[in-house]
Coordinates of C-alpha atoms and ligand atoms in Angstrom, one line a residue:
X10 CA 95.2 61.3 98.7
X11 CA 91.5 61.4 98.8
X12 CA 89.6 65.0 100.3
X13 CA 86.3 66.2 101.3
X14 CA 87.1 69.8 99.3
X15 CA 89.8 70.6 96.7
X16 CA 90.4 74.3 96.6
X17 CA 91.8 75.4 93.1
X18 CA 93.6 78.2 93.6
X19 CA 95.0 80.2 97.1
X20 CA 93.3 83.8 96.5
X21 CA 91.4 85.6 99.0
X22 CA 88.4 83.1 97.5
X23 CA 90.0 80.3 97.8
X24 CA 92.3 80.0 101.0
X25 CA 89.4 81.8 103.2
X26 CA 87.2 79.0 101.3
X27 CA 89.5 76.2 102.5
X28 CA 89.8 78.0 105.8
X29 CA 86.0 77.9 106.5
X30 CA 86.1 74.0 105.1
X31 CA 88.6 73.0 107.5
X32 CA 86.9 74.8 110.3
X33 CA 83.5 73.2 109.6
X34 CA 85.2 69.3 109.3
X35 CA 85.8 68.9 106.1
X36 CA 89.6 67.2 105.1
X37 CA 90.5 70.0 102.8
X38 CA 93.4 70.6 99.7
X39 CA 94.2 73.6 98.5
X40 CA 96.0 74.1 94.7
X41 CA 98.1 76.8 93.7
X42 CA 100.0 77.3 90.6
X43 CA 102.5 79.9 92.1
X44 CA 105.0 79.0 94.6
X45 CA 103.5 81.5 96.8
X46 CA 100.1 81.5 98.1
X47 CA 97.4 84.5 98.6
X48 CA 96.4 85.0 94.6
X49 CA 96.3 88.4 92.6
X50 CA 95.4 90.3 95.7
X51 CA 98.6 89.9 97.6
X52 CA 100.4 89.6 95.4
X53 CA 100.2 91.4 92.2
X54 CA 96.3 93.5 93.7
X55 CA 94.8 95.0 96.8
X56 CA 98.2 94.6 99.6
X57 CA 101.0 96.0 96.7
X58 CA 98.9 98.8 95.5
X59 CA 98.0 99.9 98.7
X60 CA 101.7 99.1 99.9
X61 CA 102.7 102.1 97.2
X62 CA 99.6 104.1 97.6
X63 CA 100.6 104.5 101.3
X64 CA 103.9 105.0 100.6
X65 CA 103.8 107.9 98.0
X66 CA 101.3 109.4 100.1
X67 CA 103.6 110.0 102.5
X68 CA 106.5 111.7 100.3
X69 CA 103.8 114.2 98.4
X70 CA 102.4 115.1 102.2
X71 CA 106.5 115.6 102.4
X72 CA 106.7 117.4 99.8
X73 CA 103.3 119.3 99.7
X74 CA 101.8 120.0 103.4
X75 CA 104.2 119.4 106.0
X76 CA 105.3 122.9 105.6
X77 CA 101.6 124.1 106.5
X78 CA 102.0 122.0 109.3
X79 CA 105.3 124.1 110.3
X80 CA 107.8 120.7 109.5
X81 CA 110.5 121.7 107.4
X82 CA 112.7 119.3 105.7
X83 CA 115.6 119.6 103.3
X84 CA 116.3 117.7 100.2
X85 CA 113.7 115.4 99.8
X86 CA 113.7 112.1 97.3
X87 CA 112.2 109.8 96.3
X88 CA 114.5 105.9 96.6
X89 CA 112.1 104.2 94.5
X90 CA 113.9 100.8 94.9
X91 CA 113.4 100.8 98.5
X92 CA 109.9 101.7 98.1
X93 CA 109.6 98.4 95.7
X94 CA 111.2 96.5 98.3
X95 CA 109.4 97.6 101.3
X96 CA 106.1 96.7 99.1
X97 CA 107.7 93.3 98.7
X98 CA 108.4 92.6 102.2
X99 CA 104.8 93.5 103.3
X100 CA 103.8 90.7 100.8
X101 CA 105.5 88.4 101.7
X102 CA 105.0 88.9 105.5
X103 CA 101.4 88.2 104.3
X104 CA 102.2 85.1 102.0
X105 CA 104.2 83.8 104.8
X106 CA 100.8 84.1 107.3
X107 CA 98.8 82.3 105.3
X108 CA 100.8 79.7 104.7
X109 CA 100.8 79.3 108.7
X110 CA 97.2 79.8 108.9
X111 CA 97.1 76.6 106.5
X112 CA 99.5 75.2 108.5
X113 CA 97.2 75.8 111.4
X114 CA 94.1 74.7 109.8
X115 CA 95.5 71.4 108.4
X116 CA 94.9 72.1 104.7
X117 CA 97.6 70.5 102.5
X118 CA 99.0 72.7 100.1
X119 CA 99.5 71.6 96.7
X120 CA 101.9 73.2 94.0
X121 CA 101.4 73.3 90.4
X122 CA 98.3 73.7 87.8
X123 CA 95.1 71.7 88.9
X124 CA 93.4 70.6 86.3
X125 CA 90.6 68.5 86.3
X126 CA 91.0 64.9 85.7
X127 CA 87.6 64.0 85.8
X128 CA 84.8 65.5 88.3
X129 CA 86.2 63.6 91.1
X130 CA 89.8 63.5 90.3
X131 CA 92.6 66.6 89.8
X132 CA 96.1 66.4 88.4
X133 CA 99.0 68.6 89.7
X134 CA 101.5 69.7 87.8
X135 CA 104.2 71.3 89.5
X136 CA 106.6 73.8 87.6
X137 CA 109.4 71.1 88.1
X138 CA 109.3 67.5 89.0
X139 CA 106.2 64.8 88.6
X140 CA 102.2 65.1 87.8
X141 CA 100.5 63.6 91.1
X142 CA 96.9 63.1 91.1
X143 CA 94.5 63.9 94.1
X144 CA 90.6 62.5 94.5
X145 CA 88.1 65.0 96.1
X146 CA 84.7 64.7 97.0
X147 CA 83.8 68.4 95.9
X148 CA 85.8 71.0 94.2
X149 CA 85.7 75.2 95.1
X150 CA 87.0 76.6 91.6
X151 CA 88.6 80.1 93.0
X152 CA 91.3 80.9 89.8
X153 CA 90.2 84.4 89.4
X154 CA 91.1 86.9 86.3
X155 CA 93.7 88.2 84.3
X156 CA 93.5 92.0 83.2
X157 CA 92.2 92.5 80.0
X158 CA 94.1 93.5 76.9
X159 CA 92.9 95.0 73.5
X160 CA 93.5 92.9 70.7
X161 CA 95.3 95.7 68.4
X162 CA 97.1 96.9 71.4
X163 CA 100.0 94.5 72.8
X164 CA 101.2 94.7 76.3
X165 CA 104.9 94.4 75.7
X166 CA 105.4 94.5 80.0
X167 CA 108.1 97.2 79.0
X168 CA 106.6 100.8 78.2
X169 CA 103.2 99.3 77.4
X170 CA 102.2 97.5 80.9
X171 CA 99.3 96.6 82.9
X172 CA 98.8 96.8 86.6
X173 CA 101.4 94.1 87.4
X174 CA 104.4 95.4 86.3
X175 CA 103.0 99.3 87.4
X176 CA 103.8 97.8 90.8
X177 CA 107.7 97.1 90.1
X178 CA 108.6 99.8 87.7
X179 CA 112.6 100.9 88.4
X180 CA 111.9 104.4 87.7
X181 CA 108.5 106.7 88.0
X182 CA 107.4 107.5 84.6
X183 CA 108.2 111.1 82.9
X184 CA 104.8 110.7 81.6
X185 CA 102.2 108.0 82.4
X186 CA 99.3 107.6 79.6
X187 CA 96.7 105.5 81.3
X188 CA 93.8 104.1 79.1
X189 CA 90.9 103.4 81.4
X190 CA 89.7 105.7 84.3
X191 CA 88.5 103.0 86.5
X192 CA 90.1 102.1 90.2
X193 CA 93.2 101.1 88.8
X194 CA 94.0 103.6 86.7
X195 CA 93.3 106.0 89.2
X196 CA 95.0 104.0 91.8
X197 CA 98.3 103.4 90.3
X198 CA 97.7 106.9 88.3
X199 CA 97.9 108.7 92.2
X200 CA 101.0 106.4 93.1
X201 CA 103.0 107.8 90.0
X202 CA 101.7 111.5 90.2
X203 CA 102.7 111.8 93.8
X204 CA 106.1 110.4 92.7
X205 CA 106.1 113.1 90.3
X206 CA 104.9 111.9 86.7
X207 CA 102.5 113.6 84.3
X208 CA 99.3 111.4 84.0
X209 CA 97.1 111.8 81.2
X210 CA 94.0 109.4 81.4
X211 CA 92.3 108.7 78.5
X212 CA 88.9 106.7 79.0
X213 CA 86.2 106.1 76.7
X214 CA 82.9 107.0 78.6
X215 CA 82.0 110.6 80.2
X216 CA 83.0 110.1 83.6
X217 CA 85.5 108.0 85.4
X218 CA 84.8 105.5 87.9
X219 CA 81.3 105.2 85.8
X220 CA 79.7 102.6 88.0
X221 CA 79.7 104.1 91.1
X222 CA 77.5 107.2 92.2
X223 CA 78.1 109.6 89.4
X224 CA 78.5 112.8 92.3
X225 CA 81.3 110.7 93.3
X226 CA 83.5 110.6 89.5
X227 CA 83.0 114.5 89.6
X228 CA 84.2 115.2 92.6
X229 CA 87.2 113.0 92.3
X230 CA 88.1 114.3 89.2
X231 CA 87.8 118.1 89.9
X232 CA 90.6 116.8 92.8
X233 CA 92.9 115.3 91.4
X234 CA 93.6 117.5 88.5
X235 CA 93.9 120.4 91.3
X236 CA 96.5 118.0 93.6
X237 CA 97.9 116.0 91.5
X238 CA 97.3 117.6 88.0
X239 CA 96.3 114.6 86.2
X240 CA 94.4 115.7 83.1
X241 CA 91.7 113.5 81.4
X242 CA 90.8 112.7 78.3
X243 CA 86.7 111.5 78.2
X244 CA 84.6 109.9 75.2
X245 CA 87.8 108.4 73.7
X246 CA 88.2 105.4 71.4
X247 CA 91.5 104.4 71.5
X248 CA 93.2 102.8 68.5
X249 CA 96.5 101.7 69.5
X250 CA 99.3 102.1 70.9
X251 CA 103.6 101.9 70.3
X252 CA 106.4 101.8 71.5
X253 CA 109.8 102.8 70.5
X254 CA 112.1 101.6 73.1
X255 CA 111.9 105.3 74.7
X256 CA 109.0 106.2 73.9
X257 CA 105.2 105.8 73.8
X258 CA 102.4 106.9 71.5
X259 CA 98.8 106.3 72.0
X260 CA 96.3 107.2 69.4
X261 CA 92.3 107.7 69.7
X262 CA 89.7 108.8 68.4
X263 CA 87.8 111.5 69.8
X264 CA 84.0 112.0 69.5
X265 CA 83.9 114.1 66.1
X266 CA 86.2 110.8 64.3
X267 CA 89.6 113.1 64.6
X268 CA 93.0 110.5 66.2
X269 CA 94.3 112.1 68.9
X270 CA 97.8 111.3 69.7
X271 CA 99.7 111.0 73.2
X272 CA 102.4 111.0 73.6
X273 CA 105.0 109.4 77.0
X274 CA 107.3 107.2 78.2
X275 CA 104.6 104.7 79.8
X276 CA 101.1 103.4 78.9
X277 CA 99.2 101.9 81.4
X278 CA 96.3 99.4 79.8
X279 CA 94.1 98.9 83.0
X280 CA 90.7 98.3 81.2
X281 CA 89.2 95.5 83.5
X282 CA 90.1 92.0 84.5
X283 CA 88.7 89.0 82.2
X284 CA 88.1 85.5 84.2
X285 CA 90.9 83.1 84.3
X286 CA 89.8 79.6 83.3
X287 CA 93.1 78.5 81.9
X288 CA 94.6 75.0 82.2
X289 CA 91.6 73.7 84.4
X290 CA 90.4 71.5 81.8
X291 CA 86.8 72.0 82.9
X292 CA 85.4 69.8 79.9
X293 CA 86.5 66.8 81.5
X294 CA 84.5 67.5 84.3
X295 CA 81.4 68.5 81.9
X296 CA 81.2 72.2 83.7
X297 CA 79.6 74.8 81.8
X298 CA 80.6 78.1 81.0
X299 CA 78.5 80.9 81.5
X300 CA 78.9 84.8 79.5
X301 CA 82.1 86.6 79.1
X302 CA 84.5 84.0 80.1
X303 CA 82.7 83.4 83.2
X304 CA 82.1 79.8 85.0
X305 CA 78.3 79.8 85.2
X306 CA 76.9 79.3 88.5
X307 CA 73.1 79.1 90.2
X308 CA 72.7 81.3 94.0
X309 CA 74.2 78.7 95.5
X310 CA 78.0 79.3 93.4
X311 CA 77.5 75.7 92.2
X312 CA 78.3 74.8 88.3
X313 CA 76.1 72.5 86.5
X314 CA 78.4 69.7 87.6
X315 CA 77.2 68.7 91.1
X316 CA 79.7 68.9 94.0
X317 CA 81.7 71.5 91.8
X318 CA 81.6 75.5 93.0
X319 CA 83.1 78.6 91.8
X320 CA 83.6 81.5 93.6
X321 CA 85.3 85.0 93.4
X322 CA 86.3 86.9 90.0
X323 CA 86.3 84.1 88.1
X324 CA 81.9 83.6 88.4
X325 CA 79.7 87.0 88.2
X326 CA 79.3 89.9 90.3
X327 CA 82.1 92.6 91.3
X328 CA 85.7 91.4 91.0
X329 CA 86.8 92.0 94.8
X330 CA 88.7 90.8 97.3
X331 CA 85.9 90.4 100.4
X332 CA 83.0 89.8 97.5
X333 CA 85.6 86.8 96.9
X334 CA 85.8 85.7 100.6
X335 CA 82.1 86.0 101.2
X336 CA 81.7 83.8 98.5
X337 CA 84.4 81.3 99.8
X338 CA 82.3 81.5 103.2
X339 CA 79.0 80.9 101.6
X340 CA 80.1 77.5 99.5
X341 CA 82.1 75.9 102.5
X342 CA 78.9 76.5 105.4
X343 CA 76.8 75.4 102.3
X344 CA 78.5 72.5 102.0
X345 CA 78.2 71.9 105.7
X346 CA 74.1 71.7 105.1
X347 CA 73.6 75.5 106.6
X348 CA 71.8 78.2 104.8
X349 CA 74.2 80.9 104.1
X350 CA 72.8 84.6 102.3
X351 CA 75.1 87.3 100.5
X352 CA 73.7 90.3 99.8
X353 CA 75.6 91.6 97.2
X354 CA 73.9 94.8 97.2
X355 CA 76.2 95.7 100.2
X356 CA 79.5 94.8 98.9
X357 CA 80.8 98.5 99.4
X358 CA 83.1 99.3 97.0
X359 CA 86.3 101.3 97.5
X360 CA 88.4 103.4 95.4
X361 CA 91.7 104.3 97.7
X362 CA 93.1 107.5 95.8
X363 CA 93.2 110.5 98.4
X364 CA 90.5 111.4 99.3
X365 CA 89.4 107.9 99.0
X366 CA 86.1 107.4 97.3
X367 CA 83.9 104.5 98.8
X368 CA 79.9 103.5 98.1
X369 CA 77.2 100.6 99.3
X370 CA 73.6 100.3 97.8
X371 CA 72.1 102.3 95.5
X372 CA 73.5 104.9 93.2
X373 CA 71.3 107.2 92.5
X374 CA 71.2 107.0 89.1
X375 CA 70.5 103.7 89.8
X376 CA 67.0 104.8 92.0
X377 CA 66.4 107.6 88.8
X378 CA 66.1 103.9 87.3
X379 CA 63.9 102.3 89.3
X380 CA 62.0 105.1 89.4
X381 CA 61.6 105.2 93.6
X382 CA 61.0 107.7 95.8
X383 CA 63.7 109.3 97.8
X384 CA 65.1 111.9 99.6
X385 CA 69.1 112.7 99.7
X386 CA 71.6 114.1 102.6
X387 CA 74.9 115.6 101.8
X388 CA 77.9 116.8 104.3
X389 CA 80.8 118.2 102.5
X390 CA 84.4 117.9 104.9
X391 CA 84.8 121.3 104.3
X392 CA 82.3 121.9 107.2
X393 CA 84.1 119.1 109.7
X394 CA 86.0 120.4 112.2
X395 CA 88.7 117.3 111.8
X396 CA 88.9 117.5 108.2
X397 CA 90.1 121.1 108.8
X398 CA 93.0 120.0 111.3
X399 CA 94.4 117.6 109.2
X400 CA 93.2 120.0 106.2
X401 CA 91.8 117.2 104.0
X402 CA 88.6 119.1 103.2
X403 CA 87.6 117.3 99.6
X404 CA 84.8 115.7 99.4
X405 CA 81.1 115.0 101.2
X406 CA 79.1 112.4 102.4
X407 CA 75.7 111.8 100.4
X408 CA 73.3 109.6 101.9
X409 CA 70.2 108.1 100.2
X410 CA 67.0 107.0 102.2
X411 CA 63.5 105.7 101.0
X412 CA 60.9 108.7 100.8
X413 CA 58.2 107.4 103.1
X414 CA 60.3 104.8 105.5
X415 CA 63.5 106.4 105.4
X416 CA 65.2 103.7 105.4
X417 CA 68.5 104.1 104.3
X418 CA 69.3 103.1 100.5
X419 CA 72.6 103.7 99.2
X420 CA 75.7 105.6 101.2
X421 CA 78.3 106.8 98.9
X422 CA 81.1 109.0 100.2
X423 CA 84.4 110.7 98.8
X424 CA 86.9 111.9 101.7
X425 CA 89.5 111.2 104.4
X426 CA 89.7 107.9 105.6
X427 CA 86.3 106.9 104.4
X428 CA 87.7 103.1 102.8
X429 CA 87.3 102.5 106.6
X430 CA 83.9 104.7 107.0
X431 CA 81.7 102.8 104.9
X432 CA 81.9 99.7 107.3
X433 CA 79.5 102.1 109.2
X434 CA 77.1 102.4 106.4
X435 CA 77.4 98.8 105.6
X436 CA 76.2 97.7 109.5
X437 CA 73.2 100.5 109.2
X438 CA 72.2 99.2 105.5
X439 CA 72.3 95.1 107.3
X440 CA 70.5 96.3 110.0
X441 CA 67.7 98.2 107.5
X442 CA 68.6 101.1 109.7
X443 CA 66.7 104.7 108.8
X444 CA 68.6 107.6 108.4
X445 CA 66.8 108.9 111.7
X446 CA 68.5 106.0 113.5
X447 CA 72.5 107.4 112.4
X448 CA 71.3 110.9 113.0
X449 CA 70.4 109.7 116.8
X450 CA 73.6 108.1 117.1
X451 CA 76.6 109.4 119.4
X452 CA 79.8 109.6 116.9
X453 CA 82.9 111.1 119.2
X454 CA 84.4 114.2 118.0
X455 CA 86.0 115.3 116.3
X456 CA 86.0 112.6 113.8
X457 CA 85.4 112.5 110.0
X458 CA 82.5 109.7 111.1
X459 CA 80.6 112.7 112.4
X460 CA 79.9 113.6 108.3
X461 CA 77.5 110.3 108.2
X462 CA 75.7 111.2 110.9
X463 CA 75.5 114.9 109.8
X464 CA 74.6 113.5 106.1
X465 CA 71.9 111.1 107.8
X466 CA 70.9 114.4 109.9
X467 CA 70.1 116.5 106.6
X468 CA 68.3 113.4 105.0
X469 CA 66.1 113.0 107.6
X470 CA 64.4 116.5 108.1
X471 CA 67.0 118.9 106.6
X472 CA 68.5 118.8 110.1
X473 CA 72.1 118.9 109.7
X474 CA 73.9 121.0 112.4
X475 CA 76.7 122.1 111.1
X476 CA 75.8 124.0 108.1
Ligands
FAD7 P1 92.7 85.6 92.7 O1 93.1 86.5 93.8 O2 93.0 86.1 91.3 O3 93.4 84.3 92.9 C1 93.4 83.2 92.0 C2 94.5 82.3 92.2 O4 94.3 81.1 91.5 C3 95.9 82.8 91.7 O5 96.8 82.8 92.7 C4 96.2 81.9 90.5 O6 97.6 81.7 90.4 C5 95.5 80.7 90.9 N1 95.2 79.8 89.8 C6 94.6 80.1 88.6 N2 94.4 79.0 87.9 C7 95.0 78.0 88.6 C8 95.1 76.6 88.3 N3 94.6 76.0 87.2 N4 95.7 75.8 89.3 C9 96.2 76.3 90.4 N5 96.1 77.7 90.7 C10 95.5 78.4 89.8 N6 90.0 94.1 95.4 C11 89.6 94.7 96.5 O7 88.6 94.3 97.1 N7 90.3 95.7 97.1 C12 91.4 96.3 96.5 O8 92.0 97.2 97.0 C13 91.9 95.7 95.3 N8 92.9 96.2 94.7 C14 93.4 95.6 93.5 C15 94.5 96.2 92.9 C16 94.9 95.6 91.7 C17 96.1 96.2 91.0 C18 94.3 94.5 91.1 C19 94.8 93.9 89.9 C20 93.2 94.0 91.7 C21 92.7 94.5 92.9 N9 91.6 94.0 93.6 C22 91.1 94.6 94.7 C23 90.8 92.9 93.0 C24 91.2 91.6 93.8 O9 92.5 91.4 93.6 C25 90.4 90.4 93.2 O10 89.0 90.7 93.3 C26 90.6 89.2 94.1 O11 92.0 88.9 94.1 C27 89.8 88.0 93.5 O12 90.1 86.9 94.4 P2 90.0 85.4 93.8 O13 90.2 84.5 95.0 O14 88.7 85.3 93.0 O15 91.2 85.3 92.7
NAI8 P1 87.5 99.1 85.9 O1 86.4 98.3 85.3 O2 87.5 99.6 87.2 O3 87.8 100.4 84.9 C1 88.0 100.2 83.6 C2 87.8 101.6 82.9 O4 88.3 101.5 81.6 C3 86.3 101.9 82.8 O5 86.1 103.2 83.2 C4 86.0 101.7 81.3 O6 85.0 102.6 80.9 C5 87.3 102.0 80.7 N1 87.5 101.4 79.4 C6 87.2 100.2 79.0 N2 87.6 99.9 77.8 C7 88.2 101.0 77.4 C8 88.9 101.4 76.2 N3 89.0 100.6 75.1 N4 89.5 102.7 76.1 C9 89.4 103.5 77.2 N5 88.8 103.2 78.3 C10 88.2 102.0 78.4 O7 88.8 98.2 85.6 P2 90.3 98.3 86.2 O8 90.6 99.6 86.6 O9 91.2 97.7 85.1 O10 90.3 97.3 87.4 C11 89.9 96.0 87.3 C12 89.1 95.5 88.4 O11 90.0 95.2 89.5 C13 88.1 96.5 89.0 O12 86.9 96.5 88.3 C14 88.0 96.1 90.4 O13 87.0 95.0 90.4 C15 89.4 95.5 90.7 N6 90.1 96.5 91.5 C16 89.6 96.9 92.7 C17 90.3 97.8 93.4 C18 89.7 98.3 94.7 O14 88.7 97.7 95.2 N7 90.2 99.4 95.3 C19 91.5 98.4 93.0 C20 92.0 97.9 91.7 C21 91.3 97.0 91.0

């Protein structure tokens, strides 16, 4: 078969990628090594962890505020196999769509390991059965990452796991030590304490979540170790790890060179993701590799080869899911001969614990840096009058706008329902929008958007109403 496009693996990179192809013209393959389709995000990423998140969330309101709310229930428990399979029927409810949407869009799905042939040419190898060999015009590289593993630390996948096999665990750790205080940790860290297990984190900086706003790290930490009593460990080096069947120890080193031990029945490694590259045989296609495992790529995502692109986590830039699409977007219109833009300074990024912990722009530690003038707006929940009724009062909204234009320069909020609240500061920020402009703007109350435009209110001229 000859294409336009080859896709190399069915992600949210690559199958939005072939989607956009197909839509623009081009005769379009996609290539993915798994029998199902939709990459790390469906299915071992962003839908399962969110599947869990949602549903533990719902037994520790159970078991923690419905009787505030005057709802009294009797013997309460946790089925954690049903939870697992409920997780596992919203994923594959999602495989099974985009399968049809390839269906729809006439992309031909190919399964096995792609691997280039040449620049032109790609074997398949399927897990059973013959090699068959496709010819493409250009290639999307879209094989994303793998988590990363310390060298003197094995993941056995049994006591001593990483983010995949958090998601099918057959019984909720006694006591969950998680290395790493980053979104996964804290993620899959929530799912388990809600479920009732101990989590110690143990990270190696001062903060967690260290890349985004640091207001934001503070605040989430001061909440969960009053909800969900996790208890964290900063400035740690850890040193290994073991496992005795039952039992896990985890040794580190603190800052004055003493090993601190933990001790539990899990450990959670959930460090970062590495890019995959894997199998593809890029050296017979002469494509280059760029730092940290990355394929190296100019503005446009195309490699040093031509007619060959990489998008997603496998090039660099923030390993997520729509940073992945928007790349898939950009390369398949670019193809096309139109002039596409990203601008990655607005990728928000979204941390869904409760409260959930979101931010687009500048940090600004990040404006400290620059050394630029500006002026900040805070809103805490505590003051909204529908954070009250549904009593999730953690958190604030801090907005950050330009001293003389104030125009609006980072949004970062920690709060109810604010994974879906940043879209707002995403849509000012494209716009170039002042904080003057949100402040004017009718938000319907109650609602926990009415914090923005309070937090753009007390940026503006101190003018917040409500406290
Ligand atoms: P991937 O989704 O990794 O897909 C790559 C695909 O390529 C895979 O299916 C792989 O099998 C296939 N492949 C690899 N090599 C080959 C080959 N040689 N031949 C054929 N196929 C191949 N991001 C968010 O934005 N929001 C979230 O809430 C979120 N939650 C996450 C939770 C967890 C636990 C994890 C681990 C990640 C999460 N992420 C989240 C990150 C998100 O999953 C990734 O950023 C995203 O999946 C990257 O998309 P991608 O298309 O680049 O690659
Ligand atoms: P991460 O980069 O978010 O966090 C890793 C943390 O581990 C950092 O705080 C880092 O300082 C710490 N660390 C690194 N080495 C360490 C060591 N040796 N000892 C102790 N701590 C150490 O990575 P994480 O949580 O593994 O997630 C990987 C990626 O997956 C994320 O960066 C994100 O791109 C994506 N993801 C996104 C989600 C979302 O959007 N909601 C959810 C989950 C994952």
């Amino acid at each position: 078969m000859k294409y336009d496009v080859t896709v190399i693996g069915s992600g949210p990179g690559g199958y939005v990628a072939a989607i956009r192809c197909a839509q623009l013209g081009m005769k379009t393959a996609i290539i993915e090594k798994y029998s199902v389709l939709g990459g790390t995000c469906l299915n071992v990423g962003c839908i399962p962890s969110k599947a869990l998140l949602d549903s533990s969330e719902h037994f520790h309101n159970a078991s923690h505020t419905f009787k505030e709310h005057g709802i009294e229930l009797d013997n309460l428990k946790v089925n954690l196999g049903q939870m697992i399979n409920r997780k596992s029927g919203v994923i594959k409810s999602n495989n099974d769509g985009i399968a049809y949407l390839m269906k729809k869009n006439k992309i031909d799905v190919y399964n096995g390991l792609g691997s280039f042939v040449s620049k032109n040419k790609i074997k398949v190898m399927p897990e059973a059965g013959e090699a068959q060999e496709i010819e493409t015009e250009k290639v999307i590289i879209a094989t994303g990452s793998k988590p990363t593993v310390l060298p003197f630390l094995p993941v056995d996948k049994e006591r001593i796991i990483t983010s995949t096999e958090a998601l099918t665990l057959k019984e909720a750790p006694k006591h969950m030590i998680i290395i790493g205080g980053g979104v996964i940790g804290l993620e899959l860290g929530s799912v388990y304490a809600r479920l009732g297990s101990k989590i110690t984190v143990v990270e190696f900086l001062d903060s967690i979540i260290p890349t985004m706003d640091r207001a934001l790290g503070k605040e989430l930490q001061r909440v969960l170790k009053k909800t969900l009593g996790f208890e964290f460990f900063f400035q740690h080096k850890v040193t290994g790890a073991t496992n005795d069947g039952q039992n896990v120890k985890v040794t580190a080193e603190n800052t004055k060179g003493e090993t601190v031990t933990f001790e539990g029945d899990y450990c959670l490694v959930s460090i970062g993701r590495k890019p995959y590259t894997e199998g593809l045989n890029l050296e017979a296609a002469g494509v280059q590799m760029g730092e940290r495992g990355m394929i190296a790529v100019n503005d446009h995502l195309e490699t040093n080869v031509p007619g060959i692109f990489a998008i997603g986590d496998v090039v660099r830039g923030a390993m997520l899911a729509h940073k992945a699409e928007e790349e898939g977007v950009l390369v398949a219109e670019y193809m096309a001969g139109q002039k596409p833009h990203i601008n990655y300074n607005l990728i928000p990024g979204v941390v869904y614990t409760w409260p959930e912990v979101a931010g687009v722009g500048f940090t600004e530690e990040q404006l400290k840096e620059q050394g630029r003038a500006y002026k900040t707006g805070s809103f805490p929940f505590k003051a909204s009058g529908r954070a009250k009724a549904s009593m999730d009062t953690d958190g604030f909204v801090k907005v950050l706008a330009d001293k003389t234009t104030d125009e609006i320069l980072g949004v970062h909020m920690i709060g109810p329902r604010i994974a879906d609240l940043i879209a707002e500061a995403v849509v000012a920020m494209e716009f170039r929008a002042s904080a003057e402009d949100i402040a004017r703007m009718s938000h319907a109350h109650p609602t926990y958007t009415e914090a923005m435009k309070e937090a753009c209110l007390a940026a503006t001229e101190n003018r917040a109403i409500h406290i």
